Coordinates of C-alpha atoms and ligand atoms in Angstrom, one line a residue:
M131 CA -6.0 -30.8 4.2
L132 CA -9.3 -29.4 5.6
N133 CA -10.8 -30.8 8.8
G134 CA -13.7 -28.3 9.0
K135 CA -13.1 -27.7 12.8
H136 CA -12.2 -24.8 15.1
L137 CA -8.8 -24.6 16.7
I138 CA -9.3 -23.9 20.4
A139 CA -6.2 -23.7 22.4
G140 CA -4.3 -26.4 20.6
Q141 CA -7.3 -28.7 20.0
W142 CA -9.3 -29.2 16.8
V143 CA -12.9 -29.1 17.9
S144 CA -16.0 -29.9 15.9
G145 CA -19.6 -29.2 16.8
D146 CA -23.2 -30.3 16.3
E147 CA -24.0 -27.9 13.5
T148 CA -22.2 -27.1 10.3
F149 CA -22.4 -24.4 7.6
Q150 CA -21.4 -24.9 4.0
S151 CA -18.8 -22.6 2.3
K152 CA -20.0 -20.8 -0.9
P153 CA -17.0 -20.9 -3.2
A154 CA -17.0 -18.9 -6.5
H155 CA -15.9 -22.2 -8.1
G156 CA -14.8 -25.7 -7.0
P157 CA -16.3 -27.9 -4.2
S158 CA -18.2 -26.5 -1.2
H159 CA -17.0 -27.8 2.2
A160 CA -18.7 -28.2 5.6
F161 CA -17.4 -26.2 8.6
A162 CA -18.4 -26.4 12.3
V163 CA -20.5 -23.4 13.4
G164 CA -19.0 -21.4 16.2
T165 CA -20.7 -21.1 19.6
P166 CA -20.4 -18.7 22.6
E167 CA -19.0 -21.7 24.7
L168 CA -16.1 -22.1 22.2
V169 CA -15.5 -18.4 22.3
N170 CA -15.3 -18.5 26.1
D171 CA -12.9 -21.5 26.0
A172 CA -10.7 -19.7 23.6
C173 CA -10.7 -16.5 25.7
L174 CA -9.9 -18.3 28.9
A175 CA -7.0 -20.1 27.3
A176 CA -5.7 -16.8 25.8
E177 CA -5.7 -15.1 29.2
E178 CA -3.9 -18.1 30.7
A179 CA -1.3 -17.9 27.8
F180 CA -0.8 -14.2 28.4
W181 CA 1.0 -15.0 31.7
S182 CA 3.8 -16.6 29.8
Y183 CA 3.5 -15.1 26.3
G184 CA 3.0 -11.6 27.5
Y185 CA 6.3 -11.8 29.4
S186 CA 8.3 -13.8 26.8
S187 CA 11.4 -12.4 25.2
R188 CA 11.3 -10.4 22.0
Q189 CA 13.7 -13.0 20.5
N190 CA 11.2 -15.8 21.2
R191 CA 8.3 -13.9 19.7
A192 CA 10.4 -13.0 16.6
K193 CA 11.2 -16.7 16.2
F194 CA 7.5 -17.5 16.5
L195 CA 6.5 -15.0 13.8
N196 CA 9.2 -16.3 11.4
T197 CA 8.1 -19.8 12.0
I198 CA 4.4 -18.9 11.2
A199 CA 5.7 -17.4 8.0
D200 CA 7.6 -20.6 7.1
K201 CA 4.6 -22.8 7.9
I202 CA 2.4 -20.6 5.7
E203 CA 4.9 -20.8 2.8
E204 CA 4.9 -24.6 3.2
R205 CA 1.2 -24.5 2.5
G206 CA 1.4 -22.1 -0.4
A207 CA -0.1 -24.4 -3.0
D208 CA -3.0 -25.5 -0.8
L209 CA -3.7 -21.9 0.2
T210 CA -3.8 -20.7 -3.4
E211 CA -6.1 -23.5 -4.5
I212 CA -8.7 -23.0 -1.8
G213 CA -8.3 -19.3 -1.7
T214 CA -9.0 -18.9 -5.4
Q215 CA -12.0 -21.2 -5.1
E216 CA -13.5 -19.4 -2.1
T217 CA -12.9 -15.8 -3.2
G218 CA -12.9 -16.0 -7.0
L219 CA -9.7 -14.0 -6.9
P220 CA -7.0 -15.0 -9.5
E221 CA -4.1 -17.3 -8.6
A222 CA -1.5 -14.5 -9.1
R223 CA -3.3 -12.4 -6.5
L224 CA -3.4 -15.2 -3.9
N225 CA 0.3 -15.9 -4.5
G226 CA 1.1 -12.2 -4.1
E227 CA -1.0 -11.8 -1.0
R228 CA 0.7 -14.8 0.6
G229 CA 4.1 -13.1 0.0
R230 CA 2.7 -9.9 1.6
T231 CA 1.4 -11.9 4.6
T232 CA 4.7 -13.7 5.3
G233 CA 6.6 -10.5 4.6
Q234 CA 4.5 -8.7 7.2
L235 CA 5.2 -11.4 9.8
R236 CA 8.9 -11.2 9.1
L237 CA 8.8 -7.4 9.2
F238 CA 7.2 -7.5 12.7
A239 CA 9.9 -10.0 13.8
E240 CA 12.6 -7.6 12.8
H241 CA 10.7 -4.6 14.2
I242 CA 10.4 -6.1 17.7
L243 CA 14.0 -7.2 17.8
S244 CA 15.1 -3.6 17.2
G245 CA 13.1 -2.6 20.4
D246 CA 12.2 0.8 19.1
Y247 CA 8.5 0.2 19.5
L248 CA 9.0 -0.1 23.3
D249 CA 9.6 3.7 23.3
R250 CA 11.7 3.4 26.4
R251 CA 12.2 6.6 28.4
F252 CA 14.3 7.2 31.5
D253 CA 14.2 10.0 34.1
E254 CA 17.1 9.5 36.4
A255 CA 16.6 9.8 40.1
L256 CA 17.5 13.2 41.5
P257 CA 17.7 12.6 45.2
D258 CA 19.2 16.0 46.0
R259 CA 16.7 18.0 43.9
A260 CA 15.0 20.9 45.9
P261 CA 12.4 21.4 47.0
L262 CA 11.5 17.8 46.2
P263 CA 13.7 14.9 45.1
R264 CA 12.8 13.1 41.9
P265 CA 12.3 9.4 41.9
D266 CA 13.8 7.0 39.4
L267 CA 11.2 6.9 36.6
R268 CA 11.2 4.6 33.6
M269 CA 8.5 4.0 31.0
M270 CA 8.0 1.5 28.2
Q271 CA 5.1 0.0 26.2
R272 CA 3.6 -3.3 27.5
P273 CA 1.2 -5.8 25.7
I274 CA -2.4 -5.4 26.8
G275 CA -3.8 -8.9 26.9
P276 CA -5.9 -11.1 24.6
I277 CA -7.0 -9.5 21.3
A278 CA -10.0 -10.4 19.1
V279 CA -9.3 -10.3 15.3
F280 CA -11.9 -10.1 12.5
G281 CA -10.4 -10.4 9.0
S282 CA -12.0 -9.0 5.9
S283 CA -13.4 -10.8 2.9
N284 CA -11.2 -9.0 0.3
F285 CA -7.8 -9.9 1.7
P286 CA -8.2 -13.6 2.6
L287 CA -4.6 -13.8 3.7
A288 CA -3.0 -10.4 4.4
F289 CA -6.0 -8.9 6.3
S290 CA -7.3 -12.2 7.8
T291 CA -6.3 -15.1 10.1
A292 CA -2.5 -14.4 10.1
G293 CA -2.8 -10.9 8.6
G294 CA -1.7 -7.5 9.9
D295 CA -3.8 -7.4 13.0
T296 CA -2.7 -10.9 14.2
A297 CA 0.9 -10.3 13.3
A298 CA 1.0 -7.0 15.2
A299 CA -0.8 -8.4 18.3
L300 CA 1.5 -11.5 18.5
A301 CA 4.5 -9.3 18.0
A302 CA 3.4 -7.1 20.9
G303 CA 3.0 -10.2 23.1
C304 CA -0.8 -10.5 23.0
P305 CA -2.5 -13.8 22.5
V306 CA -5.1 -13.7 19.6
V307 CA -8.6 -15.2 19.1
V308 CA -9.6 -15.0 15.4
K309 CA -13.2 -15.0 14.3
G310 CA -13.0 -16.8 10.9
H311 CA -14.5 -15.0 8.0
S312 CA -17.5 -16.9 6.5
A313 CA -16.3 -15.9 3.0
H314 CA -13.1 -17.9 3.2
P315 CA -13.4 -20.5 6.0
G316 CA -11.1 -23.0 4.3
T317 CA -8.3 -20.5 3.7
G318 CA -8.7 -19.4 7.3
E319 CA -8.5 -23.0 8.6
I320 CA -5.3 -23.8 6.6
V321 CA -3.6 -20.6 8.0
A322 CA -4.8 -21.7 11.5
Q323 CA -3.1 -25.1 10.9
A324 CA 0.1 -23.2 10.1
I325 CA 0.0 -21.2 13.3
H326 CA -0.9 -24.3 15.3
E327 CA 2.3 -26.0 14.0
A328 CA 4.4 -23.0 14.7
I329 CA 3.1 -22.9 18.3
K330 CA 4.1 -26.5 18.8
D331 CA 7.5 -26.0 17.1
C332 CA 8.2 -23.0 19.3
D333 CA 6.9 -24.7 22.5
L334 CA 4.4 -22.0 23.3
H335 CA 1.3 -22.1 25.4
P336 CA -1.5 -23.3 23.1
G337 CA -3.8 -20.5 24.2
V338 CA -1.6 -18.0 22.3
F339 CA -3.9 -18.5 19.2
S340 CA -7.4 -19.8 18.7
F341 CA -9.5 -19.8 15.6
V342 CA -13.3 -19.9 15.9
Q343 CA -15.3 -20.3 12.7
G344 CA -18.4 -18.1 12.4
G345 CA -21.7 -19.4 10.9
T346 CA -23.7 -17.1 13.1
R347 CA -23.2 -13.4 14.1
E348 CA -23.5 -14.4 17.7
V349 CA -19.9 -15.7 17.6
G350 CA -18.4 -12.3 16.8
Q351 CA -20.7 -10.5 19.2
T352 CA -19.8 -12.8 22.1
L353 CA -16.1 -12.4 21.3
V354 CA -16.1 -8.6 21.5
K355 CA -18.2 -8.6 24.7
H356 CA -16.0 -11.2 26.4
P357 CA -14.5 -9.7 29.6
L358 CA -11.0 -11.1 29.0
I359 CA -10.7 -9.5 25.5
K360 CA -8.7 -6.3 25.8
A361 CA -9.0 -4.8 22.3
V362 CA -10.4 -5.7 18.8
G363 CA -8.7 -5.5 15.4
F364 CA -11.4 -5.4 12.7
T365 CA -11.2 -4.9 8.9
G366 CA -14.5 -4.8 7.1
S367 CA -17.6 -2.9 6.3
L368 CA -18.8 0.3 8.0
G369 CA -22.1 -1.4 9.1
G370 CA -20.4 -4.5 10.6
G371 CA -17.6 -2.4 12.2
R372 CA -20.0 0.1 13.7
A373 CA -22.2 -2.6 15.2
L374 CA -19.2 -4.3 16.9
F375 CA -17.7 -0.9 17.9
D376 CA -21.0 0.0 19.7
L377 CA -20.9 -3.4 21.5
C378 CA -17.3 -2.6 22.7
A379 CA -18.3 0.8 23.9
A380 CA -21.3 -0.6 25.8
R381 CA -19.4 -3.2 27.8
P382 CA -19.1 -2.7 31.5
E383 CA -15.3 -2.3 30.8
P384 CA -15.3 -0.5 27.4
I385 CA -12.3 -1.6 25.2
P386 CA -10.7 0.0 22.1
F387 CA -12.1 -1.2 18.8
F388 CA -9.7 -0.7 16.0
G389 CA -12.0 -0.8 13.0
E390 CA -10.5 -0.2 9.6
L391 CA -13.6 0.5 7.5
G392 CA -13.9 2.0 4.1
S393 CA -13.9 5.3 2.2
V394 CA -14.4 6.7 -1.3
N395 CA -10.7 7.9 -1.5
P396 CA -11.4 11.1 -3.5
M397 CA -8.9 12.4 -6.1
F398 CA -8.7 16.1 -6.9
L399 CA -7.5 16.9 -10.4
L400 CA -6.0 20.4 -10.5
P401 CA -6.4 22.4 -13.8
H402 CA -2.9 22.1 -15.3
A403 CA -2.6 18.4 -14.6
L404 CA -6.1 17.9 -16.1
S405 CA -5.2 19.8 -19.2
H406 CA -1.8 18.3 -19.8
R407 CA -2.4 14.7 -18.6
G408 CA -6.1 14.1 -18.6
D409 CA -6.0 11.1 -20.8
E410 CA -3.2 9.5 -18.8
I411 CA -5.0 10.1 -15.5
A412 CA -8.2 8.7 -17.0
T413 CA -6.5 5.4 -18.0
G414 CA -4.8 5.1 -14.7
W415 CA -8.1 5.7 -12.8
A416 CA -9.9 3.1 -14.9
G417 CA -7.2 0.6 -14.0
S418 CA -7.2 1.4 -10.3
L419 CA -11.0 1.5 -10.1
T420 CA -11.5 -2.0 -11.7
M421 CA -8.5 -3.7 -10.0
G422 CA -9.7 -6.7 -8.1
A423 CA -13.3 -5.9 -9.2
G424 CA -13.0 -2.6 -7.3
Q425 CA -13.0 -4.5 -4.0
F426 CA -10.3 -2.5 -2.3
C427 CA -10.9 -0.2 0.6
T428 CA -8.5 2.2 -1.1
K429 CA -10.3 2.2 -4.4
P430 CA -10.5 5.8 -5.6
G431 CA -14.3 6.0 -6.1
V432 CA -14.6 9.8 -6.7
C433 CA -12.8 12.3 -8.9
V434 CA -13.3 16.0 -8.4
V435 CA -12.6 18.3 -11.5
I436 CA -13.3 21.9 -12.4
E437 CA -15.9 22.5 -15.2
G438 CA -14.6 23.2 -18.7
A439 CA -13.5 21.5 -21.9
D440 CA -10.7 19.5 -20.1
A441 CA -13.2 18.1 -17.6
S442 CA -15.5 17.0 -20.5
A443 CA -12.6 15.4 -22.3
F444 CA -11.6 13.7 -19.1
A445 CA -15.1 12.2 -18.6
K446 CA -15.1 10.9 -22.2
A447 CA -11.6 9.4 -21.7
V448 CA -12.6 7.6 -18.5
T449 CA -15.8 6.3 -20.1
K450 CA -13.7 4.9 -23.1
A451 CA -11.1 3.4 -20.8
L452 CA -13.7 1.7 -18.6
A453 CA -15.9 0.3 -21.4
P454 CA -13.7 -2.7 -22.4
F455 CA -13.6 -4.1 -18.8
E456 CA -15.6 -7.3 -18.6
A457 CA -17.6 -8.8 -15.7
Q458 CA -15.4 -9.9 -12.8
T459 CA -16.4 -12.3 -10.0
M460 CA -17.1 -10.7 -6.7
L461 CA -16.0 -12.1 -3.3
T462 CA -19.4 -13.2 -2.2
D463 CA -23.0 -13.2 -3.4
G464 CA -23.8 -10.6 -0.7
I465 CA -21.0 -8.2 -1.8
A466 CA -22.2 -8.5 -5.5
K467 CA -25.8 -7.6 -4.3
S468 CA -24.5 -4.7 -2.2
Y469 CA -22.7 -3.5 -5.3
R470 CA -25.8 -3.4 -7.3
D471 CA -27.7 -1.8 -4.5
G472 CA -25.0 0.9 -4.3
R473 CA -25.2 1.4 -8.0
D474 CA -29.0 1.8 -7.8
R475 CA -28.6 4.3 -5.0
I476 CA -26.2 6.5 -7.0
A477 CA -28.1 6.1 -10.3
G478 CA -31.3 7.2 -8.6
A479 CA -29.9 10.3 -6.9
K480 CA -31.1 13.7 -8.0
G481 CA -29.2 15.2 -10.9
I482 CA -27.0 12.2 -11.6
R483 CA -25.8 11.6 -15.2
D484 CA -25.0 8.1 -16.4
L485 CA -21.7 8.1 -18.3
L486 CA -21.3 4.4 -18.5
T487 CA -24.1 1.9 -17.9
T488 CA -23.4 -1.8 -18.1
S489 CA -25.2 -4.8 -16.7
C490 CA -24.2 -7.4 -14.2
D491 CA -26.0 -10.1 -12.2
Q492 CA -25.4 -13.0 -9.7
R493 CA -21.9 -12.9 -8.4
T494 CA -20.4 -10.5 -11.0
A495 CA -19.6 -6.8 -11.3
T496 CA -19.1 -4.6 -14.4
P497 CA -17.9 -1.0 -14.2
Y498 CA -20.3 2.0 -13.9
L499 CA -19.4 5.7 -14.2
F500 CA -21.6 8.5 -13.1
Q501 CA -21.3 12.3 -12.9
A502 CA -22.8 15.0 -10.6
T503 CA -22.2 18.6 -10.0
A504 CA -20.5 19.7 -6.8
K505 CA -23.8 21.4 -5.8
E506 CA -25.6 18.0 -6.0
W507 CA -22.8 16.3 -4.1
L508 CA -22.9 19.0 -1.4
D509 CA -26.7 18.6 -1.1
N510 CA -26.7 14.8 -0.9
Q511 CA -24.5 13.1 1.7
A512 CA -25.4 9.7 0.3
L513 CA -23.2 10.3 -2.8
G514 CA -20.2 10.2 -0.4
E515 CA -20.9 6.6 0.8
E516 CA -18.6 3.9 -0.4
V517 CA -19.8 1.5 -3.1
F518 CA -17.6 -1.6 -2.9
G519 CA -16.9 -2.5 -6.5
P520 CA -15.8 -0.9 -9.8
L521 CA -18.0 2.2 -9.7
G522 CA -16.7 5.7 -10.3
L523 CA -18.3 9.1 -9.7
I524 CA -17.0 12.4 -11.3
I525 CA -17.8 15.5 -9.4
V526 CA -17.7 18.7 -11.4
A527 CA -17.1 21.9 -9.5
D528 CA -17.8 25.4 -11.0
N529 CA -14.4 26.7 -9.9
F530 CA -11.5 26.1 -7.5
E531 CA -13.5 27.6 -4.6
E532 CA -16.2 25.1 -5.0
M533 CA -13.6 22.3 -5.2
M534 CA -12.3 23.5 -1.8
K535 CA -15.8 23.4 -0.5
V536 CA -16.1 19.7 -1.6
A537 CA -12.8 19.0 0.2
R538 CA -14.0 20.8 3.4
T539 CA -17.2 18.8 3.6
L540 CA -15.6 15.4 3.1
E541 CA -16.0 12.7 5.7
G542 CA -12.9 10.9 7.1
Q543 CA -11.0 9.0 4.4
L544 CA -8.3 6.4 4.2
T545 CA -6.6 8.4 1.4
C546 CA -7.0 11.6 -0.6
T547 CA -5.1 12.2 -3.8
L548 CA -4.0 15.3 -5.7
H549 CA -3.1 15.2 -9.4
L550 CA -1.1 18.4 -10.0
D551 CA 1.6 19.8 -12.2
A552 CA 4.2 22.4 -11.1
E553 CA 1.8 25.2 -12.3
D554 CA -0.9 23.9 -9.9
S555 CA 1.2 24.4 -6.7
T556 CA -0.8 27.4 -5.4
E557 CA -4.0 25.3 -5.5
G558 CA -2.2 22.3 -4.1
R559 CA -0.8 24.3 -1.2
A560 CA -4.4 25.5 -0.4
L561 CA -5.9 22.0 -0.6
L562 CA -3.3 20.1 1.3
P563 CA -4.1 21.4 4.9
I564 CA -7.7 20.6 4.3
L565 CA -7.0 17.0 3.0
E566 CA -4.6 16.5 5.9
R567 CA -7.6 16.8 8.3
K568 CA -9.6 14.3 6.3
A569 CA -7.3 11.3 5.6
G570 CA -4.5 9.1 6.9
R571 CA -2.6 9.0 3.7
L572 CA -2.1 11.8 1.1
L573 CA -0.8 11.1 -2.4
A574 CA 0.2 13.1 -5.4
N575 CA 0.1 12.0 -9.0
G576 CA -0.7 8.3 -8.2
F577 CA -3.5 6.0 -7.3
P578 CA -4.2 4.8 -3.7
T579 CA -4.7 1.1 -4.4
G580 CA -1.6 -0.7 -3.4
V581 CA -0.7 -0.1 0.2
E582 CA 3.0 -0.4 1.1
V583 CA 3.7 -2.4 4.3
S584 CA 6.4 -0.3 5.9
S585 CA 7.3 1.9 8.8
T586 CA 5.8 5.1 7.4
M587 CA 2.5 3.7 6.2
V588 CA -0.8 4.9 7.7
H589 CA -3.8 2.9 6.8
G590 CA -6.5 4.6 8.8
G591 CA -8.1 8.0 9.1
P592 CA -10.9 9.9 10.8
Y593 CA -14.3 8.2 11.1
P594 CA -15.8 6.6 9.1
A595 CA -12.5 5.5 7.5
S596 CA -11.6 4.0 10.8
T597 CA -13.0 4.0 14.4
N598 CA -9.7 5.3 15.8
F599 CA -7.9 8.1 14.0
G600 CA -4.7 7.7 16.0
A601 CA -4.0 4.2 14.6
T602 CA -3.0 2.4 11.5
S603 CA -3.7 -1.2 10.6
V604 CA -0.8 -1.5 8.1
G605 CA 2.9 -1.1 8.8
T606 CA 5.0 -1.4 11.9
L607 CA 3.2 1.5 13.7
S608 CA 0.2 -0.8 13.9
I609 CA 1.8 -2.5 16.9
R610 CA 0.9 0.6 19.0
R611 CA -2.7 -0.5 19.1
F612 CA -1.9 -3.5 21.2
V613 CA 0.5 -2.0 23.8
R614 CA 0.1 0.6 26.5
P615 CA 2.6 2.7 28.4
V616 CA 3.6 1.6 31.9
C617 CA 5.7 3.8 34.2
Y618 CA 7.9 2.1 36.8
Q619 CA 8.8 4.4 39.7
N620 CA 11.6 3.3 42.0
I621 CA 11.1 -0.3 41.2
P622 CA 14.2 -2.3 42.1
T623 CA 16.1 -3.2 39.0
D624 CA 16.3 -6.9 39.9
I625 CA 12.5 -7.3 39.6
L626 CA 12.0 -5.0 36.6
P627 CA 11.2 -6.6 33.2
E628 CA 14.4 -7.3 31.3
D629 CA 13.6 -4.7 28.6
I630 CA 13.6 -1.8 31.0
A631 CA 16.1 -2.9 33.7
Ligands
LIG994 P1 -18.0 -7.3 6.8 O1 -19.2 -7.9 6.2 O2 -18.2 -6.2 7.8 O3 -17.3 -8.6 7.6 C1 -16.2 -8.5 8.4 C2 -16.3 -9.5 9.6 O4 -17.2 -9.0 10.6 C3 -16.8 -10.9 9.3 O5 -16.2 -11.8 10.1 C4 -18.3 -10.7 9.6 O6 -18.9 -12.0 10.0 C5 -18.2 -9.9 10.9 N1 -19.4 -9.1 11.1 C6 -19.9 -8.1 10.3 N2 -21.0 -7.6 10.8 C7 -21.2 -8.2 12.0 C8 -22.2 -8.1 13.1 N3 -23.2 -7.2 13.0 N4 -22.0 -8.8 14.1 C9 -21.0 -9.7 14.2 N5 -20.1 -9.9 13.3 C10 -20.2 -9.1 12.2 O7 -16.9 -6.9 5.8 P2 -16.2 -7.7 4.6 O8 -17.3 -8.1 3.6 O9 -15.3 -8.7 5.1 O10 -15.3 -6.6 3.9 C11 -15.8 -5.7 2.9 C12 -15.8 -4.3 3.4 O11 -14.6 -4.1 4.2 C13 -15.8 -3.2 2.4 O12 -16.7 -2.2 2.8 C14 -14.4 -2.6 2.5 O13 -14.2 -1.2 2.1 C15 -13.9 -2.8 3.8 N6 -12.5 -3.0 3.9 C16 -11.8 -2.1 4.6 C17 -10.4 -2.2 4.7 C18 -9.6 -1.3 5.5 O14 -8.4 -1.5 5.7 N7 -10.1 -0.1 5.9 C19 -9.8 -3.3 4.1 C20 -10.5 -4.2 3.4 C21 -11.9 -4.1 3.4 P3 -19.4 -13.0 8.9 O15 -18.2 -13.9 8.6 O16 -20.5 -13.7 9.5 O17 -19.9 -12.2 7.7

C-alpha cells in the first residue's frame, strides 16, 4: 500500500518534511514534500536513461507500455479505493477512468508498433542529376529527451501519473518525470508503484520514470526550468498553465510547453433545431453541464440562442432540468471556492439575469444558470472565462448576424458545438468556417463531454484552450509533441538507426 515517498530513478525516497492529503472522505495520509534536489536527481537520471531508452526498439517500448497497463489493472481495487477518497468522484467513474488509462497505454503500444508516427520519408540519391547531384536523404521523427508531466486534478488516472502525456512520451522514447498532483497524491503514488514494477520487469534503466510529490509550488517550477527537461505536458488551469508556460519561455533554452487548459465550449442552437428539439437539447445540456459536478474541461458552459418564444421556452426547460440536481462533492476545497468565486463574478456582471439560483458551501457545488444578451457578452470579456463547475450561461442574440458576431469574437476553445436541423444548413455553413478557427473539435447535435481516445481526436485548440494550437493531448496524434524530425543525409546505412536504415 502507500509509503508516502517519492520514486526517484528506482528508489523510494522520503524527506524531512511531509504534507497531509485532504481527501473528500476516508483517512488523510502523510506524503514527503518534494525538493529542488530531488527534481535534479530525477532529471539527471532521466537524461542518463535517454541514452538507452531513447534508442530502444519499438517492440520493447510497446512491451513496457502493456506491462504498465497490466500492473495498473492488478492494483485496480486499491486505486479505486484511494481515488474515490481523494477526489470524491464515484467508484464507477474511477473504474471507468482506469479502463481508459490502460486502454490509452495499450493503444500507444499498438500505435508505435505500426511505425506510422515515424513519418519516414526517403529522397533517393540522384548522383547524375544536373546541374547538381542529389544526396541520399531520409527523414524520421526521433524522441526529444526527458519530459516533465503535470497531471490535472479532475482526471486522477487518465490525465495524471500514467495518463495520456506520460503514455505518449514513453511511447515516443522519452523518459518522464511526473510532478504529483497535490489533490490525489496517494492515487499518484500507487500508479508510480505500478510503473516502477513494470520498469523492473522489462529490465529498463530506472531513470525512465520518476515521480516527485509536490507540497510546494517550487517543485513544479524547478522542474520546468531544469536544463535537461526538453518539453512539458501539462493539463490544468489557465492560471497555473500560464505561469509555467512563461517560465519555459524565459529559460536560456526555451522549451515547448504543451498546456491543455480550459474553455467554455460554446454551443450554438440554430433556429429550426431550437424550435423542433429545444426540450431535448435542454435536458441533454443539463446532463452534460452537471456531469462530474461540471468538472470537465469540455463542459459546455455557454449556449447561444436567437431571441424569440423558442429561446424563452428553452431557458425555462433548462432551468427545470437543472433544478433537481443536488449538491455534488468537488475535487478539492480550492476548486469549490473557485467555483463560488466564478459564480459571484458572473452573477455580479452588468445585465445578468439569474435563471436558477441555488446554494452551496464547503466542498460542494450545485448548478447555477444565468442569461445575458449578446450585447452584454460582447461588452464584457469576463463572461467568456471558464467557471469550473456546473454553471451555465445562455447568451441571447437579436438575430443570426449577432450570433455570428458572438462566434467571431470567441477566444480559443477546446470544442464548439452546433445544434442544427436540415433546414438550418445555410446558417450552419456560415458558422462552421468561423468555429473552425476557434476550436480543436467541432461537434453537431451532441455534447462535448466524453472525449474519445482515438487516432482522429483533437483535444486542444487556440490559446487559451491550449498553449500550442498545433497539438492534441488526447489520441495517438499526441505523440507528435514529444518527437522531432531528423534528416539523415548520406549517412552510411550500417550506422543509421534501424527504423530508417
Ligand atoms: P491546476 O491547479 O492548474 O494544477 C495542475 C498542476 O499544476 C498541479 O500539479 C499544480 O500543483 C501545478 N501548478 C499550478 N499552478 C502552478 C504554479 N504557479 N507553479 C507551479 N505549479 C503549479 O489545475 P487543476 O486543478 O489540476 O485542474 C483544473 C483545471 O484544469 C480546470 O480549469 C480545467 O478546465 C482544466 N483542465 C483542462 C483539461 C484539458 O485537457 N484542457 C483537462 C482537465 C482539466 P499543485 O499540486 O501544487 O496544485
